[in-house]
Amino acid sequence: MKKISLFILVILTSFLLVGCKKDINYSDIYENDVYYTLFVRSFADSNGDGIGDLNGVTENLDYFEELGVTGIWMLPIFETAPGFHNNHGYATVDYLKINADYGTMEDLDNLLNEANKRNINIILDLVINHTSDQHKWFLEAKKGTDNSYRNYYHFSSGGSAYSAFPGGMVDLNLNNNDVKNEIFNIVDFYLDKGVHGFRVDAVKHFFEGPKVGSDTAFMLELNMHVKDKNPDGFVVGEVFDYDYDIVSKYYLSQASYFNFYVQKEIQSKVGEGSRTNNLSTSLERIYNNYRNIKHDFLDAPFLGNHDMDRIASTRGYMYSVERRKMAVNILLTLPGSPFIYYGDELDMKGYRYEGAVIGGNTVYDEYRRQPFIWGNDYQTTWLPSDGSNDDTKSYIEQKDNENSMFNHYKEMINLRKSIPALMYGNDFHAYEMEERNVQAYVRYINDDNLTAAVLVIHNISDIEYELDFELNYLYGSKNLQPFSTAVLEIPFDELEAYI
């Protein structure tokens, strides 16, 4: 629903909401950001070699500003083991060297400096569960049981190293203080350069045996180390588990975590249309669960990532652009720091193959990470087209189309940023509507800096509804169109009537 007058109203209202203080820059107080998940190899080619690089990211910082994101998570950029199937970057050979395909350390410095000028935070993928079997630590460890690096890894009595993941990735021994110190030195190296923080890969695989306690203790120490170095530093962990009872325990570490349960709930209820009537109560339940562990938890919701088939190629979503847009509306009105997977804002497709041969390569998950579609000379060509995006419009084509997916993401991101209760509020309460396919929730914040509240209403159906709330409509209108959203301002002194 494109309503320019409403959008202008949102911008004006953001300065008038109850309790807002005009002289405060809330982004300096709260950790919340809107992150863009970026696979450098597929994003923007600055030198014509067909491979995305760091300079391509720097040269397109205008794009991120236009879209409205405030942070970028770059998938692994460190030197990685060679080979087509290691293009993902998770088989680290040297943490203190940049993948030569992407550029140099000076290129990273330049990117960080330019991003900082635009108040865009950059976090790096920190892969510390394992290294490549070509890392110098492992090459030393293989020399024998007396080698000083032997205890950097887990070796069986037969001399083989333990690997949680295939493809020459061997697990580090995180019980070893020498390994921990190596990791903290790597963290310090990049924090000193101006990196805002880290996405920590494969947290649930850190330790064998009783996992959650050991994993959480390590993440607590890592998070504290980052915060000691930079109080504004951000750590978000990947615990790939749909059981929110398990994930909630990780919040004892004080770090943030990706919300796989929410991702699955939105896909099920919005993409597939299954039991839409309990979406809001399901969300409230999980947030209350997390809040019992850490009251001021910072969630990291998302719709898709590099380990999943793209939204537009996923069951349910693939048949309905309206449902995909509705999922975006929900993502960008939830608490926390939402993450957007690159290319989803163009409605790109992509899915996993099981050993198909495309362009002379045997492929698996590479097409979940295929080239961003620019429509200009920044287009990367490292991966031959599989035809899945032949009909996907490029950024150049979408940016001037007000109904495009790009402009829908842009609108919802800027809506979120303009309403403090959406951007910074942590409290969430389900609000019961008469119609089962109309789901609503209250988002609010009440602290020493800010008091503000909104009612968010989503119509997850193809039926039009009329709303009868006598509130200020910040977005949408009383005429709630199919698969559309309305955001209403709640006077803070009336909040109790809605929760």
Short mmCIF file of C-alpha atoms in Angstrom, two decimals:
data_model
loop_
_atom_site.label_atom_id
_atom_site.label_comp_id
_atom_site.label_asym_id
_atom_site.label_seq_id
_atom_site.Cartn_x
_atom_site.Cartn_y
_atom_site.Cartn_z
CA MET A 1 0.00 0.00 0.00
CA LYS A 2 1.79 3.10 -1.23
CA LYS A 3 0.51 6.25 0.42
CA ILE A 4 2.94 9.15 0.12
CA SER A 5 0.80 11.42 2.32
CA LEU A 6 0.79 8.77 5.04
CA PHE A 7 4.52 8.36 4.74
CA ILE A 8 5.03 12.11 5.20
CA LEU A 9 2.69 11.92 8.18
CA VAL A 10 4.88 9.20 9.69
CA ILE A 11 7.96 11.39 9.42
CA LEU A 12 6.18 14.34 11.06
CA THR A 13 4.59 12.22 13.75
CA SER A 14 7.90 10.69 14.77
CA PHE A 15 8.80 14.04 16.32
CA LEU A 16 5.49 14.36 18.14
CA LEU A 17 5.03 10.97 19.76
CA VAL A 18 4.33 11.05 23.46
CA GLY A 19 7.49 11.15 25.54
CA CYS A 20 9.98 11.64 22.68
CA LYS A 21 12.76 14.09 23.38
CA LYS A 22 13.87 16.04 20.32
CA ASP A 23 17.39 16.64 21.60
CA ILE A 24 18.18 12.92 21.91
CA ASN A 25 19.67 10.80 19.14
CA TYR A 26 18.08 7.48 20.04
CA SER A 27 20.44 5.51 17.81
CA ASP A 28 23.24 6.54 20.18
CA ILE A 29 21.35 5.04 23.12
CA TYR A 30 19.82 1.83 21.79
CA GLU A 31 21.55 -1.09 20.07
CA ASN A 32 18.80 -1.61 17.51
CA ASP A 33 19.72 -1.58 13.83
CA VAL A 34 18.29 -2.79 10.54
CA TYR A 35 20.94 -5.12 9.12
CA TYR A 36 21.63 -6.17 5.54
CA THR A 37 23.20 -9.62 5.16
CA LEU A 38 25.78 -9.36 2.39
CA PHE A 39 27.67 -12.04 0.45
CA VAL A 40 30.53 -9.98 -0.95
CA ARG A 41 31.31 -12.39 -3.80
CA SER A 42 27.85 -11.95 -5.26
CA PHE A 43 27.21 -8.29 -4.53
CA ALA A 44 29.16 -5.74 -6.60
CA ASP A 45 32.16 -6.15 -8.90
CA SER A 46 34.30 -2.99 -8.97
CA ASN A 47 37.17 -4.19 -11.17
CA GLY A 48 35.54 -6.27 -13.89
CA ASP A 49 36.82 -9.69 -12.86
CA GLY A 50 33.30 -11.01 -12.32
CA ILE A 51 33.70 -11.35 -8.55
CA GLY A 52 32.18 -9.04 -5.97
CA ASP A 53 34.69 -7.22 -3.80
CA LEU A 54 35.03 -4.84 -0.87
CA ASN A 55 35.48 -1.83 -3.12
CA GLY A 56 32.21 -2.75 -4.79
CA VAL A 57 30.53 -2.52 -1.38
CA THR A 58 32.17 0.83 -0.66
CA GLU A 59 31.19 2.25 -4.03
CA ASN A 60 27.57 1.29 -3.39
CA LEU A 61 27.09 2.66 0.11
CA ASP A 62 24.57 5.03 -1.48
CA TYR A 63 22.46 1.95 -2.18
CA PHE A 64 22.31 1.02 1.50
CA GLU A 65 21.41 4.58 2.43
CA GLU A 66 18.66 4.60 -0.18
CA LEU A 67 17.27 1.31 1.10
CA GLY A 68 17.50 2.64 4.65
CA VAL A 69 19.50 -0.07 6.42
CA THR A 70 21.72 1.00 9.30
CA GLY A 71 24.03 -2.00 9.44
CA ILE A 72 25.72 -4.58 7.22
CA TRP A 73 26.68 -8.12 8.16
CA MET A 74 29.29 -9.39 5.71
CA LEU A 75 29.51 -13.14 5.31
CA PRO A 76 33.12 -14.42 5.71
CA ILE A 77 35.72 -12.18 4.06
CA PHE A 78 38.88 -13.83 5.45
CA GLU A 79 41.33 -15.91 3.44
CA THR A 80 39.65 -19.23 2.76
CA ALA A 81 40.60 -22.62 1.36
CA PRO A 82 40.66 -22.61 -2.46
CA GLY A 83 38.08 -24.39 -4.59
CA PHE A 84 34.61 -23.75 -5.98
CA HIS A 85 32.84 -25.33 -3.02
CA ASN A 86 34.74 -23.15 -0.54
CA ASN A 87 33.50 -19.93 -2.13
CA HIS A 88 31.17 -19.54 0.86
CA GLY A 89 34.21 -18.56 2.93
CA TYR A 90 33.61 -20.73 5.99
CA ALA A 91 36.85 -22.74 5.65
CA THR A 92 39.16 -20.10 7.13
CA VAL A 93 42.87 -20.29 6.33
CA ASP A 94 43.95 -16.99 7.92
CA TYR A 95 41.75 -14.74 10.07
CA LEU A 96 44.06 -11.76 9.66
CA LYS A 97 44.11 -11.77 5.87
CA ILE A 98 41.37 -10.73 3.46
CA ASN A 99 40.25 -13.15 0.76
CA ALA A 100 42.31 -12.01 -2.24
CA ASP A 101 39.20 -12.23 -4.45
CA TYR A 102 37.65 -9.50 -2.31
CA GLY A 103 40.62 -7.13 -2.11
CA THR A 104 43.01 -6.10 0.63
CA MET A 105 43.03 -5.09 4.27
CA GLU A 106 43.36 -1.50 3.08
CA ASP A 107 40.13 -1.96 1.13
CA LEU A 108 38.41 -3.07 4.34
CA ASP A 109 39.81 -0.05 6.18
CA ASN A 110 38.43 2.22 3.48
CA LEU A 111 35.03 0.55 3.61
CA LEU A 112 34.85 0.92 7.39
CA ASN A 113 35.83 4.58 7.22
CA GLU A 114 33.29 5.40 4.52
CA ALA A 115 30.52 3.41 6.20
CA ASN A 116 31.22 5.19 9.49
CA LYS A 117 30.73 8.55 7.78
CA ARG A 118 27.23 7.39 6.87
CA ASN A 119 26.47 5.89 10.31
CA ILE A 120 26.30 2.38 8.86
CA ASN A 121 27.59 -0.25 11.27
CA ILE A 122 29.51 -3.21 9.86
CA ILE A 123 29.77 -6.58 11.55
CA LEU A 124 31.90 -9.48 10.35
CA ASP A 125 31.21 -13.19 10.28
CA LEU A 126 33.37 -14.78 12.99
CA VAL A 127 33.87 -18.47 12.21
CA ILE A 128 35.49 -19.92 15.33
CA ASN A 129 33.90 -23.34 15.66
CA HIS A 130 36.36 -24.61 13.06
CA THR A 131 39.11 -23.67 10.65
CA SER A 132 40.17 -25.05 7.30
CA ASP A 133 42.42 -28.09 7.46
CA GLN A 134 44.86 -25.86 5.55
CA HIS A 135 45.10 -23.30 8.38
CA LYS A 136 48.64 -22.97 9.74
CA TRP A 137 47.46 -24.04 13.19
CA PHE A 138 46.18 -27.34 11.85
CA LEU A 139 49.18 -27.91 9.60
CA GLU A 140 51.33 -27.63 12.72
CA ALA A 141 48.97 -29.78 14.81
CA LYS A 142 49.24 -32.63 12.32
CA LYS A 143 52.99 -32.86 12.84
CA GLY A 144 52.60 -34.89 16.02
CA THR A 145 51.29 -35.16 19.52
CA ASP A 146 54.18 -33.11 20.92
CA ASN A 147 53.47 -30.11 18.69
CA SER A 148 52.38 -27.00 20.61
CA TYR A 149 49.33 -26.63 18.31
CA ARG A 150 48.15 -30.20 18.83
CA ASN A 151 45.65 -29.19 21.50
CA TYR A 152 44.16 -26.48 19.28
CA TYR A 153 41.97 -29.23 17.80
CA HIS A 154 40.20 -32.40 18.85
CA PHE A 155 42.09 -35.53 17.83
CA SER A 156 40.92 -39.09 18.37
CA SER A 157 43.22 -41.79 19.69
CA GLY A 158 43.62 -42.88 16.09
CA GLY A 159 44.93 -39.47 15.11
CA SER A 160 41.97 -38.13 13.11
CA ALA A 161 40.62 -34.65 13.79
CA TYR A 162 36.96 -34.11 14.70
CA SER A 163 34.80 -32.22 12.17
CA ALA A 164 31.22 -31.09 12.77
CA PHE A 165 31.02 -29.96 9.15
CA PRO A 166 32.36 -31.70 6.02
CA GLY A 167 34.66 -30.28 3.38
CA GLY A 168 37.96 -29.95 5.21
CA MET A 169 36.68 -27.91 8.18
CA VAL A 170 38.14 -29.13 11.48
CA ASP A 171 36.80 -28.15 14.91
CA LEU A 172 38.80 -25.94 17.22
CA ASN A 173 39.23 -26.88 20.87
CA LEU A 174 37.54 -23.93 22.56
CA ASN A 175 38.43 -25.36 25.99
CA ASN A 176 42.04 -24.46 25.23
CA ASN A 177 42.94 -21.03 26.64
CA ASP A 178 45.53 -20.56 23.91
CA VAL A 179 42.77 -20.91 21.30
CA LYS A 180 40.56 -18.53 23.24
CA ASN A 181 43.35 -15.96 23.37
CA GLU A 182 43.90 -16.34 19.64
CA ILE A 183 40.21 -15.63 19.07
CA PHE A 184 40.18 -12.61 21.36
CA ASN A 185 43.25 -11.22 19.57
CA ILE A 186 41.40 -11.58 16.25
CA VAL A 187 38.38 -9.81 17.73
CA ASP A 188 40.58 -6.98 19.03
CA PHE A 189 42.30 -6.61 15.67
CA TYR A 190 39.02 -5.91 13.88
CA LEU A 191 37.43 -3.86 16.65
CA ASP A 192 40.47 -1.59 16.53
CA LYS A 193 39.79 -1.11 12.83
CA GLY A 194 36.28 0.09 13.53
CA VAL A 195 34.24 -3.07 13.02
CA HIS A 196 31.04 -2.74 15.06
CA GLY A 197 30.83 -6.37 16.09
CA PHE A 198 30.49 -9.96 14.98
CA ARG A 199 28.03 -12.58 13.85
CA VAL A 200 29.26 -15.77 15.52
CA ASP A 201 28.83 -18.89 13.40
CA ALA A 202 27.66 -22.33 14.58
CA VAL A 203 27.42 -21.59 18.31
CA LYS A 204 25.55 -24.79 19.15
CA HIS A 205 28.49 -26.82 17.80
CA PHE A 206 31.17 -25.23 20.00
CA PHE A 207 31.36 -28.04 22.54
CA GLU A 208 30.52 -31.72 22.63
CA GLY A 209 28.56 -33.18 25.52
CA PRO A 210 26.36 -30.84 27.63
CA LYS A 211 26.14 -28.09 25.06
CA VAL A 212 24.06 -25.14 26.17
CA GLY A 213 25.94 -24.36 29.39
CA SER A 214 29.41 -24.51 27.81
CA ASP A 215 28.35 -22.68 24.66
CA THR A 216 26.67 -19.96 26.69
CA ALA A 217 29.65 -19.51 29.00
CA PHE A 218 31.94 -19.07 26.01
CA MET A 219 29.57 -16.59 24.37
CA LEU A 220 29.26 -14.66 27.63
CA GLU A 221 33.03 -14.32 27.84
CA LEU A 222 33.25 -13.33 24.18
CA ASN A 223 30.46 -10.79 24.50
CA MET A 224 32.01 -9.29 27.63
CA HIS A 225 35.35 -9.04 25.86
CA VAL A 226 33.76 -7.18 22.94
CA LYS A 227 31.86 -4.86 25.30
CA ASP A 228 35.00 -4.14 27.34
CA LYS A 229 36.78 -3.18 24.15
CA ASN A 230 33.83 -1.27 22.69
CA PRO A 231 30.75 -0.68 24.89
CA ASP A 232 28.67 -0.23 21.74
CA GLY A 233 29.95 -3.46 20.18
CA PHE A 234 27.38 -5.96 18.95
CA VAL A 235 27.52 -9.77 19.06
CA VAL A 236 24.85 -11.92 17.45
CA GLY A 237 25.05 -15.69 17.58
CA GLU A 238 23.77 -18.37 15.24
CA VAL A 239 22.05 -21.17 17.14
CA PHE A 240 20.33 -22.97 14.29
CA ASP A 241 17.47 -24.47 16.29
CA TYR A 242 13.71 -23.97 16.04
CA ASP A 243 13.17 -24.85 19.72
CA TYR A 244 12.90 -21.48 21.44
CA ASP A 245 13.20 -23.09 24.88
CA ILE A 246 16.73 -24.13 23.94
CA VAL A 247 17.64 -20.84 22.29
CA SER A 248 16.29 -18.80 25.21
CA LYS A 249 18.95 -20.26 27.52
CA TYR A 250 21.67 -18.78 25.33
CA TYR A 251 20.46 -15.31 26.31
CA LEU A 252 22.27 -15.82 29.61
CA SER A 253 25.34 -14.86 27.55
CA GLN A 254 23.89 -11.32 27.11
CA ALA A 255 24.46 -11.55 23.34
CA SER A 256 21.78 -11.40 20.64
CA TYR A 257 20.63 -14.48 18.68
CA PHE A 258 18.94 -15.14 15.36
CA ASN A 259 15.31 -16.09 15.84
CA PHE A 260 14.75 -19.25 13.82
CA TYR A 261 11.43 -19.92 15.51
CA VAL A 262 10.02 -16.60 14.35
CA GLN A 263 11.34 -17.22 10.83
CA LYS A 264 9.48 -20.53 10.74
CA GLU A 265 6.31 -19.07 12.27
CA ILE A 266 6.09 -16.31 9.68
CA GLN A 267 6.70 -18.77 6.84
CA SER A 268 4.08 -21.18 8.15
CA LYS A 269 1.38 -18.67 8.96
CA VAL A 270 1.95 -16.07 6.26
CA GLY A 271 3.63 -18.02 3.48
CA GLU A 272 1.57 -21.20 3.83
CA GLY A 273 -1.53 -19.73 5.49
CA SER A 274 -1.49 -22.28 8.31
CA ARG A 275 -3.28 -21.30 11.54
CA THR A 276 -2.90 -17.58 10.98
CA ASN A 277 -5.19 -16.96 13.96
CA ASN A 278 -2.45 -17.59 16.53
CA LEU A 279 0.50 -15.71 15.01
CA SER A 280 0.44 -12.86 17.54
CA THR A 281 0.02 -15.12 20.56
CA SER A 282 2.84 -17.39 19.33
CA LEU A 283 5.12 -14.37 19.04
CA GLU A 284 4.14 -13.13 22.49
CA ARG A 285 4.89 -16.54 23.98
CA ILE A 286 8.42 -16.67 22.62
CA TYR A 287 9.21 -13.08 23.61
CA ASN A 288 7.99 -13.73 27.15
CA ASN A 289 10.16 -16.84 27.25
CA TYR A 290 13.24 -14.83 26.27
CA ARG A 291 12.32 -12.00 28.63
CA ASN A 292 12.28 -14.44 31.56
CA ILE A 293 15.95 -15.12 30.84
CA LYS A 294 17.05 -11.60 29.93
CA HIS A 295 14.50 -8.84 30.35
CA ASP A 296 16.14 -6.48 27.86
CA PHE A 297 17.07 -9.17 25.31
CA LEU A 298 17.82 -7.93 21.79
CA ASP A 299 16.22 -10.23 19.25
CA ALA A 300 17.52 -10.79 15.69
CA PRO A 301 14.52 -11.73 13.51
CA PHE A 302 14.87 -12.61 9.84
CA LEU A 303 12.95 -14.14 6.94
CA GLY A 304 15.77 -15.96 5.19
CA ASN A 305 19.52 -16.40 5.08
CA HIS A 306 22.38 -18.00 3.14
CA ASP A 307 21.62 -21.48 4.52
CA MET A 308 18.01 -21.50 3.32
CA ASP A 309 16.19 -21.43 0.01
CA ARG A 310 15.21 -17.87 -0.79
CA ILE A 311 11.80 -16.64 0.31
CA ALA A 312 10.56 -16.32 -3.27
CA SER A 313 11.53 -19.99 -3.85
CA THR A 314 9.94 -21.32 -0.66
CA ARG A 315 6.70 -23.25 -0.28
CA GLY A 316 3.75 -20.90 0.07
CA TYR A 317 5.67 -17.71 -0.54
CA MET A 318 6.63 -18.66 -4.10
CA TYR A 319 3.05 -18.35 -5.32
CA SER A 320 2.18 -14.98 -3.82
CA VAL A 321 4.07 -11.70 -3.89
CA GLU A 322 1.37 -10.33 -1.55
CA ARG A 323 2.30 -12.91 1.08
CA ARG A 324 5.99 -12.11 0.64
CA LYS A 325 5.27 -8.42 1.18
CA MET A 326 3.18 -9.22 4.23
CA ALA A 327 6.11 -11.19 5.67
CA VAL A 328 8.26 -8.08 5.22
CA ASN A 329 5.64 -6.01 7.06
CA ILE A 330 5.75 -8.39 10.00
CA LEU A 331 9.54 -8.64 10.09
CA LEU A 332 9.96 -4.88 10.16
CA THR A 333 7.42 -4.31 12.92
CA LEU A 334 8.89 -6.85 15.36
CA PRO A 335 11.25 -6.10 18.28
CA GLY A 336 15.02 -6.31 17.91
CA SER A 337 17.41 -5.79 15.03
CA PRO A 338 15.92 -7.35 11.89
CA PHE A 339 18.24 -8.89 9.27
CA ILE A 340 17.48 -8.73 5.53
CA TYR A 341 19.19 -11.20 3.22
CA TYR A 342 20.72 -9.49 0.20
CA GLY A 343 18.58 -9.75 -2.91
CA ASP A 344 15.37 -10.49 -1.03
CA GLU A 345 14.55 -6.80 -1.51
CA LEU A 346 14.61 -7.53 -5.26
CA ASP A 347 12.46 -10.66 -4.77
CA MET A 348 15.31 -12.83 -6.03
CA LYS A 349 14.90 -16.60 -6.23
CA GLY A 350 17.39 -19.30 -5.31
CA TYR A 351 17.43 -22.83 -3.95
CA ARG A 352 19.65 -25.75 -3.12
CA TYR A 353 20.55 -28.40 -5.69
CA GLU A 354 21.71 -31.88 -4.80
CA GLY A 355 24.67 -32.38 -7.10
CA ALA A 356 23.26 -30.94 -10.33
CA VAL A 357 25.75 -29.84 -12.99
CA ILE A 358 25.32 -26.20 -14.05
CA GLY A 359 27.87 -24.32 -16.12
CA GLY A 360 30.34 -27.18 -15.76
CA ASN A 361 30.17 -27.13 -11.95
CA THR A 362 28.55 -29.67 -9.66
CA VAL A 363 26.45 -27.47 -7.40
CA TYR A 364 24.70 -27.72 -4.05
CA ASP A 365 23.82 -24.57 -2.10
CA GLU A 366 25.61 -22.04 -4.32
CA TYR A 367 22.39 -20.82 -5.90
CA ARG A 368 21.11 -19.64 -2.56
CA ARG A 369 23.92 -17.07 -2.88
CA GLN A 370 23.79 -16.14 -6.54
CA PRO A 371 24.68 -12.71 -7.96
CA PHE A 372 22.74 -9.64 -6.95
CA ILE A 373 20.86 -8.24 -9.94
CA TRP A 374 22.04 -4.68 -10.48
CA GLY A 375 21.21 -4.04 -14.10
CA ASN A 376 24.51 -2.20 -14.50
CA ASP A 377 28.27 -2.80 -14.64
CA TYR A 378 28.47 -3.86 -10.98
CA GLN A 379 26.86 -7.18 -11.89
CA THR A 380 28.98 -10.17 -10.80
CA THR A 381 29.35 -13.18 -13.09
CA TRP A 382 31.25 -15.71 -10.99
CA LEU A 383 28.28 -18.09 -10.93
CA PRO A 384 26.56 -19.07 -14.21
CA SER A 385 22.83 -18.39 -14.27
CA ASP A 386 20.53 -21.32 -13.54
CA GLY A 387 17.62 -19.42 -15.08
CA SER A 388 15.75 -18.98 -11.80
CA ASN A 389 16.00 -15.19 -11.94
CA ASP A 390 15.40 -14.70 -15.65
CA ASP A 391 12.16 -12.87 -14.83
CA THR A 392 13.43 -11.04 -11.75
CA LYS A 393 13.64 -7.29 -12.29
CA SER A 394 16.97 -5.61 -11.57
CA TYR A 395 17.51 -2.86 -9.03
CA ILE A 396 17.67 -0.33 -11.87
CA GLU A 397 14.26 -1.50 -13.09
CA GLN A 398 12.69 -1.67 -9.63
CA LYS A 399 13.83 1.56 -8.04
CA ASP A 400 11.41 3.72 -10.03
CA ASN A 401 8.48 1.31 -9.73
CA GLU A 402 6.51 2.25 -6.63
CA ASN A 403 4.96 -1.22 -6.44
CA SER A 404 8.27 -3.10 -6.63
CA MET A 405 9.59 -5.29 -3.85
CA PHE A 406 12.56 -2.94 -3.54
CA ASN A 407 10.35 0.03 -2.79
CA HIS A 408 8.22 -2.04 -0.43
CA TYR A 409 11.29 -2.92 1.65
CA LYS A 410 12.43 0.69 1.49
CA GLU A 411 9.06 1.95 2.68
CA MET A 412 8.82 -0.50 5.58
CA ILE A 413 12.41 0.07 6.71
CA ASN A 414 11.90 3.82 6.80
CA LEU A 415 8.53 3.38 8.51
CA ARG A 416 10.27 1.39 11.25
CA LYS A 417 13.01 3.98 11.66
CA SER A 418 10.52 6.86 11.86
CA ILE A 419 8.46 5.34 14.70
CA PRO A 420 10.48 4.95 17.93
CA ALA A 421 8.14 2.32 19.39
CA LEU A 422 8.85 0.11 16.36
CA MET A 423 12.56 0.79 16.09
CA TYR A 424 13.51 0.71 19.77
CA GLY A 425 10.63 -0.82 21.69
CA ASN A 426 11.22 -4.23 23.26
CA ASP A 427 7.81 -4.88 24.77
CA PHE A 428 5.32 -6.93 22.77
CA HIS A 429 1.74 -7.88 23.58
CA ALA A 430 -0.71 -9.75 21.38
CA TYR A 431 -3.96 -7.87 20.75
CA GLU A 432 -7.04 -9.94 19.97
CA MET A 433 -9.05 -9.01 16.90
CA GLU A 434 -12.48 -10.37 15.97
CA GLU A 435 -11.33 -11.64 12.58
CA ARG A 436 -9.00 -14.66 12.87
CA ASN A 437 -6.94 -13.63 9.84
CA VAL A 438 -6.36 -10.13 11.20
CA GLN A 439 -3.45 -10.34 13.61
CA ALA A 440 -2.43 -7.48 15.87
CA TYR A 441 0.06 -6.63 18.56
CA VAL A 442 1.11 -3.71 20.71
CA ARG A 443 4.72 -2.50 20.53
CA TYR A 444 5.89 -0.03 23.14
CA ILE A 445 8.84 1.39 25.01
CA ASN A 446 8.88 2.98 28.45
CA ASP A 447 12.20 4.01 29.92
CA ASP A 448 14.05 7.13 31.06
CA ASN A 449 14.62 8.24 27.47
CA LEU A 450 11.39 7.47 25.71
CA THR A 451 7.75 6.50 26.14
CA ALA A 452 5.82 5.55 23.02
CA ALA A 453 3.33 2.89 21.93
CA VAL A 454 1.70 1.66 18.74
CA LEU A 455 -0.85 -0.93 17.68
CA VAL A 456 0.24 -2.93 14.62
CA ILE A 457 -2.50 -4.68 12.61
CA HIS A 458 -1.87 -7.15 9.77
CA ASN A 459 -4.54 -8.44 7.42
CA ILE A 460 -3.25 -11.89 6.44
CA SER A 461 -6.04 -12.63 4.00
CA ASP A 462 -7.51 -11.67 0.64
CA ILE A 463 -10.58 -10.08 2.28
CA GLU A 464 -10.98 -6.37 2.96
CA TYR A 465 -11.80 -5.27 6.53
CA GLU A 466 -12.88 -2.03 8.13
CA LEU A 467 -11.19 -0.95 11.35
CA ASP A 468 -13.02 1.13 13.95
CA PHE A 469 -10.17 2.37 16.13
CA GLU A 470 -10.34 6.10 16.91
CA LEU A 471 -6.57 6.47 16.98
CA ASN A 472 -4.01 8.32 14.89
CA TYR A 473 -3.15 6.17 11.86
CA LEU A 474 0.60 6.45 11.32
CA TYR A 475 0.47 4.01 8.42
CA GLY A 476 -2.44 2.53 6.51
CA SER A 477 -6.07 3.45 7.10
CA LYS A 478 -9.34 2.18 8.54
CA ASN A 479 -9.94 0.45 5.22
CA LEU A 480 -7.60 -2.51 5.71
CA GLN A 481 -6.93 -3.94 2.29
CA PRO A 482 -6.02 -7.62 1.68
CA PHE A 483 -2.46 -8.42 2.80
CA SER A 484 -1.88 -4.95 4.16
CA THR A 485 -0.82 -3.38 7.44
CA ALA A 486 -1.90 -0.49 9.61
CA VAL A 487 0.11 1.12 12.41
CA LEU A 488 -1.82 3.21 14.93
CA GLU A 489 -0.43 5.49 17.62
CA ILE A 490 -1.61 4.69 21.14
CA PRO A 491 -1.54 7.63 23.59
CA PHE A 492 0.74 6.34 26.33
CA ASP A 493 -1.72 7.16 29.08
CA GLU A 494 -4.20 4.82 27.37
CA LEU A 495 -1.75 1.93 26.93
CA GLU A 496 -3.29 -0.26 29.65
CA ALA A 497 -6.51 -0.49 27.66
CA TYR A 498 -4.62 -2.30 24.89
CA ILE A 499 -2.48 -4.69 26.93
#
